[in-house]
Short mmCIF file of C-alpha atoms in Angstrom, two decimals:
data_model
loop_
_atom_site.label_atom_id
_atom_site.label_comp_id
_atom_site.label_asym_id
_atom_site.label_seq_id
_atom_site.Cartn_x
_atom_site.Cartn_y
_atom_site.Cartn_z
CA MET A 1 -0.42 -0.30 -0.06
CA ASN A 2 1.20 3.10 -0.54
CA THR A 3 1.17 7.03 0.67
CA ALA A 4 -1.97 8.19 -0.71
CA GLN A 5 -3.70 4.50 -0.37
CA ILE A 6 -2.73 4.59 3.78
CA LYS A 7 -4.03 8.71 4.16
CA GLU A 8 -7.86 7.77 2.24
CA LEU A 9 -8.04 5.24 4.90
CA PRO A 10 -11.19 6.25 6.33
CA ALA A 11 -9.93 6.44 10.02
CA ALA A 12 -6.32 7.93 9.00
CA LYS A 13 -8.41 10.64 7.03
CA SER A 14 -10.47 11.68 9.54
CA LEU A 15 -7.31 11.71 12.14
CA PHE A 16 -5.34 13.49 9.54
CA LEU A 17 -8.11 16.34 10.04
CA ALA A 18 -8.79 16.05 13.14
CA ASP A 19 -4.85 17.16 12.42
CA GLY A 20 -5.86 19.82 11.07
CA VAL A 21 -5.01 19.44 7.54
CA LYS A 22 -7.03 20.29 5.45
CA LYS A 23 -8.72 17.86 2.64
CA ASP A 24 -7.53 19.41 -0.42
CA SER A 25 -4.03 19.22 0.72
CA LEU A 26 -4.34 15.04 2.01
CA LYS A 27 -3.10 14.97 -2.36
CA LYS A 28 0.02 16.49 -1.59
CA PRO A 29 3.60 15.47 -0.56
CA PHE A 30 3.55 14.38 3.21
CA ILE A 31 6.74 15.56 4.85
CA ALA A 32 8.49 14.44 8.38
CA ILE A 33 10.65 16.83 10.15
CA VAL A 34 12.77 15.05 12.40
CA ASN A 35 14.15 17.21 14.99
CA SER A 36 15.79 16.80 17.54
CA GLN A 37 15.60 19.77 19.66
CA CYS A 38 15.82 20.01 23.46
CA ASP A 39 15.85 21.88 26.48
CA ILE A 40 19.41 20.38 27.45
CA VAL A 41 21.95 19.95 25.00
CA PRO A 42 23.35 22.70 24.19
CA GLY A 43 23.86 22.24 20.29
CA HIS A 44 20.05 21.10 20.56
CA ILE A 45 18.16 23.57 21.75
CA HIS A 46 18.08 26.46 18.74
CA LEU A 47 16.90 23.41 16.37
CA GLY A 48 13.17 24.18 17.16
CA LYS A 49 13.66 27.67 15.47
CA LEU A 50 15.22 26.05 12.99
CA GLY A 51 12.25 23.04 12.32
CA GLU A 52 9.56 26.52 11.87
CA GLU A 53 11.93 27.44 8.70
CA ALA A 54 11.90 23.79 7.79
CA LYS A 55 8.41 23.13 7.78
CA LYS A 56 7.80 26.81 5.54
CA GLY A 57 10.07 26.18 3.95
CA VAL A 58 7.91 22.63 3.08
CA ILE A 59 4.39 24.55 2.47
CA ALA A 60 6.05 26.62 0.09
CA ALA A 61 7.55 24.18 -1.62
CA GLY A 62 3.30 22.70 -1.87
CA GLY A 63 4.94 19.75 1.29
CA VAL A 64 2.82 19.12 4.35
CA PRO A 65 5.25 18.96 6.61
CA PHE A 66 4.94 16.93 9.85
CA GLU A 67 7.42 17.06 13.16
CA PHE A 68 9.01 14.93 15.78
CA HIS A 69 11.29 14.26 18.21
CA THR A 70 13.77 12.42 18.93
CA ILE A 71 16.23 11.65 22.59
CA ALA A 72 19.40 13.09 22.81
CA ILE A 73 22.26 12.66 25.56
CA CYS A 74 25.06 15.89 25.71
CA ASP A 75 27.62 13.59 25.93
CA GLY A 76 29.45 16.34 28.15
CA ILE A 77 27.45 17.11 30.53
CA ALA A 78 26.83 13.20 30.49
CA MET A 79 30.94 12.83 30.81
CA GLY A 80 32.88 10.79 34.25
CA HIS A 81 30.21 9.22 35.16
CA GLU A 82 27.69 6.42 35.05
CA GLY A 83 25.43 7.96 32.37
CA MET A 84 28.10 8.65 29.90
CA LYS A 85 26.92 4.76 29.37
CA TYR A 86 23.25 5.92 28.01
CA SER A 87 25.81 7.73 25.35
CA LEU A 88 26.21 5.12 22.77
CA PRO A 89 23.20 2.34 23.05
CA SER A 90 20.94 6.14 22.27
CA ARG A 91 21.95 5.90 18.75
CA GLU A 92 20.20 2.58 18.63
CA ILE A 93 17.42 3.88 20.34
CA ILE A 94 17.44 7.11 18.08
CA ALA A 95 17.64 4.82 14.29
CA ASP A 96 14.71 2.26 16.79
CA SER A 97 12.16 4.97 16.96
CA ILE A 98 12.46 7.21 13.50
CA GLU A 99 12.26 4.11 11.97
CA ALA A 100 9.27 3.23 14.00
CA MET A 101 7.45 6.36 13.67
CA ILE A 102 7.99 7.63 9.87
CA LYS A 103 7.38 3.55 8.90
CA GLY A 104 4.86 3.42 11.77
CA HIS A 105 3.27 6.32 9.78
CA GLY A 106 3.61 4.76 6.60
CA VAL A 107 3.01 8.15 4.79
CA PHE A 108 5.42 9.41 4.49
CA ASP A 109 7.05 10.64 1.13
CA GLY A 110 9.74 13.03 2.08
CA ALA A 111 11.88 13.67 5.85
CA ILE A 112 14.38 16.34 6.75
CA PHE A 113 16.49 15.64 9.23
CA ILE A 114 17.23 18.45 11.54
CA CYS A 115 20.42 17.14 14.36
CA SER A 116 23.80 17.98 16.19
CA CYS A 117 26.23 16.06 18.07
CA ASP A 118 27.62 13.46 18.15
CA LYS A 119 25.56 9.92 18.62
CA ILE A 120 22.79 12.22 17.31
CA VAL A 121 23.74 12.80 13.49
CA PRO A 122 24.70 9.36 13.69
CA GLY A 123 21.13 7.88 14.61
CA HIS A 124 19.11 10.31 12.57
CA LEU A 125 21.46 8.97 9.39
CA MET A 126 21.21 4.94 10.55
CA ALA A 127 17.28 5.58 10.80
CA ALA A 128 17.13 7.94 7.14
CA LEU A 129 18.78 4.74 5.36
CA ARG A 130 16.83 2.52 6.77
CA CYS A 131 13.23 4.47 5.61
CA ASN A 132 14.84 4.92 2.33
CA LEU A 133 12.50 7.71 1.65
CA PRO A 134 14.12 10.81 -0.36
CA SER A 135 16.42 12.66 2.57
CA VAL A 136 17.40 16.16 2.75
CA PHE A 137 20.00 17.17 6.66
CA VAL A 138 20.27 19.94 8.42
CA THR A 139 22.98 19.75 11.19
CA GLY A 140 22.53 22.22 14.08
CA GLY A 141 25.64 24.36 13.65
CA PRO A 142 28.35 24.44 15.75
CA MET A 143 28.58 26.74 18.94
CA MET A 144 31.03 29.95 18.79
CA PRO A 145 34.28 29.91 20.69
CA GLY A 146 34.58 31.28 23.51
CA SER A 147 37.32 33.72 25.40
CA ARG A 148 39.16 34.76 28.03
CA ASN A 149 41.98 37.13 28.31
CA GLY A 150 41.74 36.82 24.45
CA LYS A 151 42.71 33.97 23.74
CA GLY A 152 39.98 31.69 21.93
CA MET A 153 38.34 28.42 24.09
CA ASP A 154 36.21 26.12 23.71
CA VAL A 155 34.82 22.48 26.30
CA LYS A 156 38.24 20.72 26.74
CA ASP A 157 39.75 23.39 27.83
CA SER A 158 37.04 23.30 31.07
CA PHE A 159 37.81 19.53 30.83
CA ALA A 160 41.30 20.32 31.24
CA ALA A 161 41.24 23.14 34.51
CA LYS A 162 40.17 20.11 36.06
CA GLY A 163 43.13 18.24 36.45
CA ALA A 164 45.40 22.21 35.76
CA LEU A 165 43.40 22.85 39.74
CA GLU A 166 43.73 19.67 40.90
CA GLY A 167 47.62 19.97 39.50
CA LYS A 168 47.71 23.57 41.02
CA LYS A 169 48.86 24.83 38.55
CA ILE A 170 45.76 27.44 38.34
CA THR A 171 43.78 29.22 41.23
CA PRO A 172 40.24 28.32 42.23
CA GLU A 173 39.15 31.91 40.32
CA GLU A 174 41.00 31.29 37.07
CA TYR A 175 39.17 27.39 37.42
CA GLU A 176 35.85 29.75 37.41
CA ASP A 177 36.91 31.79 34.89
CA ILE A 178 37.74 29.32 32.70
CA ILE A 179 34.45 27.40 33.03
CA CYS A 180 32.16 30.38 32.74
CA ASN A 181 34.26 30.91 29.64
CA SER A 182 34.99 27.82 27.60
CA CYS A 183 30.95 27.89 26.14
CA PRO A 184 29.13 31.00 25.43
CA GLY A 185 25.91 29.42 23.96
CA ALA A 186 23.83 27.37 21.71
CA GLY A 187 26.19 24.79 19.56
CA SER A 188 28.06 22.10 19.60
CA CYS A 189 30.78 22.53 21.17
CA ALA A 190 33.12 24.70 18.23
CA GLY A 191 36.34 22.44 18.47
CA LEU A 192 36.52 19.40 15.04
CA PHE A 193 34.48 17.51 18.34
CA THR A 194 32.94 14.34 17.55
CA ALA A 195 29.77 16.57 16.79
CA ASN A 196 30.82 18.78 14.40
CA SER A 197 33.05 16.31 12.43
CA MET A 198 29.83 14.01 12.31
CA ALA A 199 27.97 17.08 10.51
CA CYS A 200 31.14 16.95 8.59
CA ILE A 201 30.52 13.59 7.41
CA VAL A 202 27.01 14.59 6.36
CA GLU A 203 28.11 17.04 4.55
CA ALA A 204 30.68 15.21 2.53
CA LEU A 205 28.23 12.54 2.03
CA GLY A 206 25.80 14.58 0.44
CA PHE A 207 23.05 14.99 2.25
CA SER A 208 23.43 18.50 3.67
CA GLU A 209 23.58 21.69 1.59
CA GLY A 210 27.26 22.86 0.94
CA MET A 211 28.83 24.79 3.69
CA CYS A 212 26.12 23.61 5.89
CA ALA A 213 28.80 21.34 8.20
CA THR A 214 30.47 24.71 9.58
CA THR A 215 27.53 27.63 8.93
CA HIS A 216 26.85 28.15 12.92
CA ALA A 217 23.98 28.08 15.15
CA ILE A 218 23.11 31.46 15.80
CA THR A 219 23.41 32.97 12.68
CA LYS A 220 21.19 34.37 10.17
CA GLU A 221 22.24 31.78 7.54
CA LYS A 222 21.58 28.27 9.52
CA GLY A 223 18.11 29.41 9.49
CA ILE A 224 17.71 29.90 5.42
CA GLN A 225 19.60 26.16 4.93
CA ALA A 226 16.53 25.34 7.01
CA PHE A 227 14.17 26.71 5.02
CA ASN A 228 16.06 25.32 1.46
CA ALA A 229 15.21 22.58 3.02
CA GLY A 230 11.53 21.65 2.21
CA ALA A 231 12.72 23.30 -1.27
CA LYS A 232 15.06 20.87 -1.51
CA VAL A 233 12.96 16.72 -0.31
CA LEU A 234 10.29 17.96 -2.37
CA SER A 235 12.62 18.72 -5.73
CA LEU A 236 14.53 14.85 -3.97
CA ILE A 237 10.66 13.25 -4.69
CA LYS A 238 9.83 14.51 -7.75
CA SER A 239 13.08 12.78 -8.75
CA ASN A 240 12.99 10.15 -7.12
CA THR A 241 15.88 10.39 -5.85
CA ARG A 242 15.94 8.28 -1.40
CA ALA A 243 18.30 7.91 0.87
CA LYS A 244 20.75 4.92 -0.99
CA ASP A 245 20.76 7.27 -4.14
CA ILE A 246 22.65 9.55 -2.54
CA ALA A 247 24.96 6.95 0.32
CA THR A 248 26.41 5.02 -1.87
CA LYS A 249 29.81 3.07 -1.92
CA ASP A 250 32.35 6.27 -3.85
CA ALA A 251 30.01 8.51 -1.39
CA PHE A 252 31.07 7.46 1.57
CA MET A 253 34.51 7.67 0.34
CA ASN A 254 34.11 10.95 -0.36
CA ALA A 255 33.12 11.30 3.62
CA LEU A 256 36.45 9.24 4.59
CA ARG A 257 38.85 11.14 2.91
CA VAL A 258 37.42 14.01 4.15
CA ASP A 259 37.80 12.39 7.51
CA MET A 260 41.03 11.54 7.19
CA ALA A 261 41.59 14.93 5.25
CA ILE A 262 40.93 17.41 8.38
CA GLY A 263 41.99 14.54 11.22
CA ALA A 264 38.22 14.09 12.48
CA SER A 265 37.39 12.25 15.40
CA THR A 266 38.37 9.17 16.05
CA ASN A 267 34.50 8.47 17.24
CA THR A 268 33.98 8.54 13.28
CA ILE A 269 35.40 5.19 13.25
CA LEU A 270 33.08 3.24 14.67
CA HIS A 271 30.06 5.07 13.64
CA LEU A 272 30.22 4.98 9.76
CA PRO A 273 30.73 1.41 9.29
CA ASP A 274 27.46 1.16 11.27
CA ILE A 275 26.10 3.78 9.24
CA ALA A 276 27.58 2.19 5.32
CA LYS A 277 26.06 -1.67 7.32
CA GLU A 278 22.23 -0.11 6.88
CA ALA A 279 22.41 0.98 3.27
CA GLY A 280 24.04 -2.73 2.80
CA ILE A 281 27.47 -1.13 2.48
CA ILE A 282 30.48 -3.26 4.31
CA ILE A 283 34.23 -0.41 5.40
CA THR A 284 36.53 -2.09 8.01
CA LEU A 285 38.77 -0.73 9.86
CA ASP A 286 41.60 -2.31 6.83
CA ASN A 287 39.55 -0.52 4.21
CA MET A 288 39.86 3.03 6.16
CA ASP A 289 43.71 2.51 7.08
CA GLU A 290 44.11 1.98 2.77
CA VAL A 291 42.25 6.20 2.73
CA SER A 292 44.07 7.62 5.23
CA LYS A 293 47.97 6.45 3.85
CA SER A 294 46.99 7.69 0.71
CA THR A 295 44.95 11.05 2.04
CA PRO A 296 46.61 13.80 3.01
CA ASN A 297 45.63 15.70 6.24
CA LEU A 298 44.88 19.26 4.95
CA VAL A 299 43.02 20.90 8.12
CA LYS A 300 43.88 21.28 12.09
CA ILE A 301 41.03 21.92 14.03
CA SER A 302 41.14 22.03 17.82
CA PRO A 303 41.98 19.81 19.73
CA SER A 304 44.96 19.28 17.55
CA SER A 305 45.88 23.38 17.94
CA SER A 306 43.87 26.72 18.31
CA PHE A 307 42.19 26.75 14.50
CA ARG A 308 38.48 26.53 15.69
CA MET A 309 34.79 25.54 13.56
CA ILE A 310 34.63 28.99 12.61
CA ASP A 311 37.96 29.18 10.99
CA LEU A 312 37.66 25.95 9.11
CA HIS A 313 34.09 28.57 7.91
CA ASN A 314 35.40 31.81 6.83
CA ALA A 315 38.40 29.52 5.23
CA GLY A 316 35.96 28.05 2.55
CA GLY A 317 34.53 25.35 5.07
CA ILE A 318 34.32 21.15 3.48
CA PRO A 319 33.79 23.01 0.39
CA ALA A 320 37.44 23.85 -0.23
CA VAL A 321 38.14 20.81 1.99
CA LEU A 322 37.16 19.48 -1.35
CA ALA A 323 38.52 21.05 -3.88
CA GLU A 324 41.52 20.81 -2.92
CA LEU A 325 41.45 16.98 -2.86
CA SER A 326 39.51 16.62 -5.78
CA LYS A 327 42.67 17.98 -7.15
CA LYS A 328 44.72 14.86 -6.99
CA ASN A 329 41.50 13.46 -8.18
CA LEU A 330 40.77 11.43 -4.55
CA ILE A 331 37.02 13.54 -4.28
CA LEU A 332 34.11 11.43 -6.69
CA ASN A 333 31.49 12.74 -8.58
CA THR A 334 28.37 11.09 -6.48
CA LYS A 335 25.00 12.85 -6.63
CA THR A 336 23.98 15.00 -3.84
CA ILE A 337 20.19 16.78 -2.33
CA ASP A 338 21.72 19.39 -5.12
CA GLY A 339 22.59 18.22 -7.69
CA LYS A 340 26.29 16.33 -7.77
CA MET A 341 29.68 16.98 -5.69
CA LEU A 342 32.40 17.38 -8.19
CA GLU A 343 29.97 20.40 -9.51
CA ARG A 344 29.03 21.34 -5.79
CA ILE A 345 32.94 22.27 -4.85
CA LYS A 346 33.20 24.09 -8.71
CA ALA A 347 33.52 27.21 -7.76
CA ALA A 348 34.48 26.89 -3.87
CA LYS A 349 38.95 27.87 -2.89
CA ILE A 350 40.66 28.25 0.20
CA THR A 351 40.59 31.47 2.16
CA ASN A 352 43.65 30.79 4.65
CA THR A 353 45.79 28.41 3.45
CA GLU A 354 47.35 29.24 7.52
CA VAL A 355 43.76 27.35 8.30
CA ILE A 356 43.00 24.88 4.80
CA HIS A 357 46.54 23.49 4.20
CA THR A 358 46.69 23.31 0.14
CA ILE A 359 47.33 19.74 -1.35
CA ALA A 360 51.05 20.47 -2.43
CA THR A 361 51.95 21.77 1.34
CA PRO A 362 49.77 19.21 3.77
CA TYR A 363 50.37 18.89 7.13
CA SER A 364 50.99 14.53 6.21
CA GLN A 365 51.09 13.10 3.47
CA THR A 366 48.39 10.64 5.61
CA GLY A 367 45.29 10.91 7.11
CA GLY A 368 44.39 12.69 10.20
CA ILE A 369 43.84 9.21 11.74
CA SER A 370 45.44 6.17 11.96
CA ILE A 371 44.04 2.44 12.44
CA LEU A 372 47.19 0.45 14.79
CA TYR A 373 47.50 -3.37 14.85
CA GLY A 374 49.05 -5.89 17.07
CA ASN A 375 48.83 -7.97 20.03
CA LEU A 376 47.53 -5.92 22.20
CA ALA A 377 44.57 -5.01 19.18
CA GLU A 378 44.38 -7.76 17.47
CA LYS A 379 41.63 -6.84 15.56
CA GLY A 380 42.55 -2.79 15.37
CA ALA A 381 42.77 0.30 17.18
CA VAL A 382 42.46 3.93 16.82
CA ILE A 383 44.24 6.97 17.45
CA LYS A 384 43.88 11.38 16.22
CA SER A 385 47.39 10.83 14.78
CA ALA A 386 46.49 14.92 14.20
CA GLY A 387 46.24 14.89 17.79
CA VAL A 388 49.30 13.35 19.12
CA GLY A 389 51.71 16.82 19.47
CA ILE A 390 55.29 14.15 20.05
CA THR A 391 58.11 13.92 16.55
CA GLU A 392 59.44 10.63 17.59
CA LYS A 393 56.99 8.34 16.56
CA VAL A 394 57.55 5.77 19.23
CA PHE A 395 56.10 5.27 23.02
CA ASP A 396 57.80 3.12 25.17
CA GLY A 397 56.60 2.78 29.27
CA ASN A 398 54.84 0.87 31.71
CA ALA A 399 51.91 -0.64 31.46
CA VAL A 400 49.49 1.00 35.16
CA CYS A 401 46.14 -1.02 34.18
CA PHE A 402 42.77 0.31 35.65
CA ASP A 403 39.43 -2.05 35.56
CA ASP A 404 37.24 0.95 34.67
CA GLU A 405 37.35 4.83 34.45
CA ASP A 406 36.59 6.36 38.12
CA SER A 407 40.19 4.09 39.51
CA CYS A 408 41.51 5.70 36.78
CA SER A 409 41.19 9.26 36.97
CA LYS A 410 42.01 8.72 41.10
CA TYR A 411 45.41 7.45 40.13
CA ILE A 412 45.47 10.72 38.00
CA GLU A 413 44.14 13.23 39.93
CA SER A 414 46.04 11.92 42.96
CA GLY A 415 49.53 12.62 40.93
CA LYS A 416 50.99 9.92 40.46
CA VAL A 417 50.68 9.63 37.43
CA LYS A 418 54.80 10.33 36.36
CA LYS A 419 56.56 10.21 32.55
CA GLY A 420 56.67 7.31 30.38
CA ASP A 421 53.20 5.60 31.59
CA VAL A 422 50.95 3.77 29.74
CA ILE A 423 47.89 4.34 31.17
CA VAL A 424 44.74 0.88 29.97
CA ILE A 425 41.52 1.89 31.32
CA ARG A 426 39.78 -1.74 30.05
CA TYR A 427 36.46 -3.30 30.46
CA VAL A 428 34.95 -0.24 29.77
CA GLY A 429 34.22 -1.73 25.45
CA LYS A 430 30.61 -1.59 24.22
CA ALA A 431 29.86 -5.71 25.70
CA GLY A 432 32.53 -4.44 29.63
CA ALA A 433 31.17 -1.18 30.91
CA PRO A 434 28.26 -1.47 28.88
CA GLY A 435 27.74 1.25 26.39
CA MET A 436 31.92 2.23 25.24
CA PRO A 437 32.07 5.18 27.20
CA GLU A 438 34.34 8.66 25.65
CA MET A 439 37.28 8.80 28.29
CA LEU A 440 37.76 12.78 28.36
CA TYR A 441 38.47 13.37 31.74
CA PRO A 442 41.58 11.47 31.83
CA THR A 443 43.34 12.37 28.48
CA SER A 444 42.34 16.01 29.25
CA ALA A 445 43.38 15.98 33.07
CA ILE A 446 47.27 14.44 31.10
CA SER A 447 46.76 17.88 29.01
CA GLY A 448 45.93 19.61 32.40
CA LEU A 449 48.82 18.74 34.43
CA GLY A 450 50.82 19.61 30.34
CA LEU A 451 52.28 15.99 30.41
CA ASP A 452 50.19 14.85 27.43
CA LYS A 453 53.42 13.95 25.39
CA ASP A 454 55.04 11.75 28.77
CA VAL A 455 51.90 10.30 28.57
CA ALA A 456 49.78 7.01 26.99
CA LEU A 457 46.48 6.39 26.98
CA ILE A 458 45.03 2.94 25.96
CA THR A 459 41.31 1.45 26.15
CA ASP A 460 38.86 -0.78 24.54
CA GLY A 461 36.73 1.98 25.70
CA ARG A 462 36.74 5.27 23.22
CA PHE A 463 38.24 8.87 23.52
CA SER A 464 35.93 11.92 23.33
CA GLY A 465 36.82 14.22 19.61
CA ALA A 466 38.00 16.20 22.12
CA THR A 467 40.65 14.53 23.09
CA LYS A 468 44.53 14.79 21.93
CA GLY A 469 48.12 13.71 22.46
CA ILE A 470 48.57 9.79 22.82
CA SER A 471 45.29 8.28 23.48
CA ILE A 472 44.33 5.11 21.53
CA GLY A 473 40.87 3.87 21.93
CA HIS A 474 38.46 1.22 20.18
CA VAL A 475 41.07 -1.20 21.08
CA ASP A 476 40.15 -4.80 19.45
CA PRO A 477 39.19 -7.44 21.09
CA GLU A 478 38.33 -6.29 24.20
CA ALA A 479 38.70 -7.09 27.48
CA ALA A 480 35.29 -8.35 27.90
CA LEU A 481 35.67 -10.26 25.14
CA GLY A 482 38.67 -11.65 25.97
CA GLY A 483 41.03 -9.24 24.25
CA ASN A 484 44.45 -9.03 25.23
CA ILE A 485 44.18 -6.12 27.03
CA ALA A 486 42.78 -7.88 29.60
CA LEU A 487 46.00 -9.97 30.05
CA ALA A 488 48.59 -6.29 30.46
CA GLU A 489 49.73 -5.88 33.82
CA ASN A 490 51.32 -3.34 35.90
CA GLY A 491 54.99 -3.15 35.33
CA ASP A 492 55.10 -4.92 31.54
CA LYS A 493 56.40 -2.76 28.72
CA ILE A 494 54.22 -1.29 25.84
CA LYS A 495 55.38 -0.11 22.30
CA ILE A 496 53.46 2.20 20.02
CA ASP A 497 55.12 2.64 16.75
CA LEU A 498 52.31 5.62 14.96
CA GLU A 499 54.90 5.18 12.54
CA LYS A 500 54.67 1.10 11.88
CA LYS A 501 51.26 1.88 13.45
CA ARG A 502 51.73 -1.25 15.77
CA ILE A 503 50.73 -1.84 19.18
CA ASP A 504 52.66 -4.38 21.75
CA LEU A 505 52.54 -5.58 25.11
CA ILE A 506 56.14 -6.71 24.64
CA ILE A 507 56.23 -10.06 26.30
CA SER A 508 56.29 -13.80 24.95
CA ASP A 509 53.46 -15.63 23.77
CA LYS A 510 54.16 -17.86 25.78
CA GLU A 511 53.39 -15.75 28.68
CA LEU A 512 50.37 -14.82 27.18
CA ALA A 513 49.01 -18.47 26.86
CA ALA A 514 50.13 -18.72 30.46
CA ARG A 515 47.73 -15.78 31.77
CA ARG A 516 44.75 -16.48 29.51
CA THR A 517 44.15 -19.65 31.25
CA LYS A 518 43.69 -18.04 34.64
CA LEU A 519 41.83 -14.63 33.09
CA ARG A 520 38.65 -14.31 34.52
CA ASN A 521 36.12 -12.01 32.98
CA LYS A 522 35.80 -8.83 35.68
CA MET A 523 31.91 -7.59 33.98
CA LYS A 524 29.57 -6.15 36.45
CA GLU A 525 26.31 -7.43 36.71
CA LEU A 526 23.98 -5.60 35.45
CA PRO A 527 19.99 -4.33 37.01
CA GLU A 528 17.11 -5.50 34.39
CA GLY A 529 16.56 -2.22 32.22
CA MET A 530 18.24 -0.98 28.48
CA LEU A 531 22.15 -1.45 29.19
CA LYS A 532 21.73 -4.84 30.60
CA ARG A 533 19.29 -5.43 26.36
CA TYR A 534 22.33 -3.55 24.34
CA ARG A 535 25.37 -5.66 26.13
CA LYS A 536 23.36 -8.97 25.66
CA ASN A 537 22.96 -7.59 21.94
CA ILE A 538 26.92 -6.83 21.57
CA LEU A 539 27.46 -10.39 22.77
CA GLU A 540 25.23 -12.47 21.12
CA GLN A 541 26.74 -10.71 17.56
CA ASN A 542 30.18 -11.94 18.89
CA LYS A 543 30.17 -14.95 19.59
CA GLY A 544 31.94 -17.46 18.06
CA SER A 545 34.08 -14.55 16.71
CA ASN A 546 36.87 -13.87 19.34
#
């Protein structure tokens, strides 16, 4: 049964009339306005206004808009306590709820997705591909940087301030001043953290209009983009261009190129394969590593430099990055919501080569994210190489092991951390924690103590996009699934070789095997609820794979 037939079902027709839809409008295209607006998350507090603009745009283009909302967890607010375990699982709830609303009602001809931030944008993308309607994205836009003593700031400065205060590097008054000035208002945090990284991915896939990812939250241009989405989705309906027509294998390759070129958050490595899977496309860590090897790193934005999203926007945004990559034929001519990618970027250019390097003068010839392998991560681990501030490519140190984030944070706060430590945080992966919480407090505390070049952190959890330094996450297999990270002991030598892309526990295979015979899983029991169901699902997915 098609959407026109559903609209004419007697009860459905009666209920749409009760909604206020005029009888002659039942024949018009129905457009879902999927909005993640809420009053909790700064990246979402302004999305209600964008939803209103999108509705106006739909009506002006001849459609009928229907808005509904999804949940949104702010990783910054969830960080450092049990709430962080809910963040990644919420992605599945978001995707499922959108699928339920769109497919459950069955009347939508197209959809506009208005969203922002870490798990929310991936959840919307996954749902868009499941539903496979003509789809347009309007990402909410970055927050303006904060300012203190004439210097730009963002949320990572707040995180780092805690470690600096505990290390007596700043006063309590300076701490409060930093906290009060880091985040000035609406928008996703001002650096190239996961939220803005995912917005850049959306634009590179072709789901949002050019410059959407870097157009800031509180600007008239962002409202215009929301209004324009109405005409764009109606145009896609007319040409029957659906989400999977845009999200092709080539489009994902473009997204990966941009990901590597801008040195985005390591969390994109977590999300992109799962998003692609919804389109029937397989992306592996090996695929990502191959793209990284052949993609120059052109951009370093906070936390990898003092530049922020406003600087990237003013320098030409993602179109300029795509145009620069296209000079070496690294960008494929995919479909976008308003045409073809190479046509879109034809006139794009860099206006500040300090912010966006040219293809001839990149920061490095390889991408800003690297995949490491070794006996500590047999299936791979991820590091934001663009954020590593060391000239040496090899780091040797001694393991200091923790089975949860809290005990690690207490160790750092106590002042015991020292140069040469390789801090290992395990049993915090998808199954172990569960929910793979981000480890921004430990990394920020290390940074706040000025040790981010001298101390490495390794985890089967993940790091925030605001993390910098020698921070290696996504270790696979995770400890809860029997990965060798569970076998590391205090004092073990660990070698990280960024050039060879290796991460190894320097002990013999015989010793590893002996330790494995004594290994006992340290996963904590969980009460009934979504986290228990999430863990069960992860364990089922990994049955027999380790």
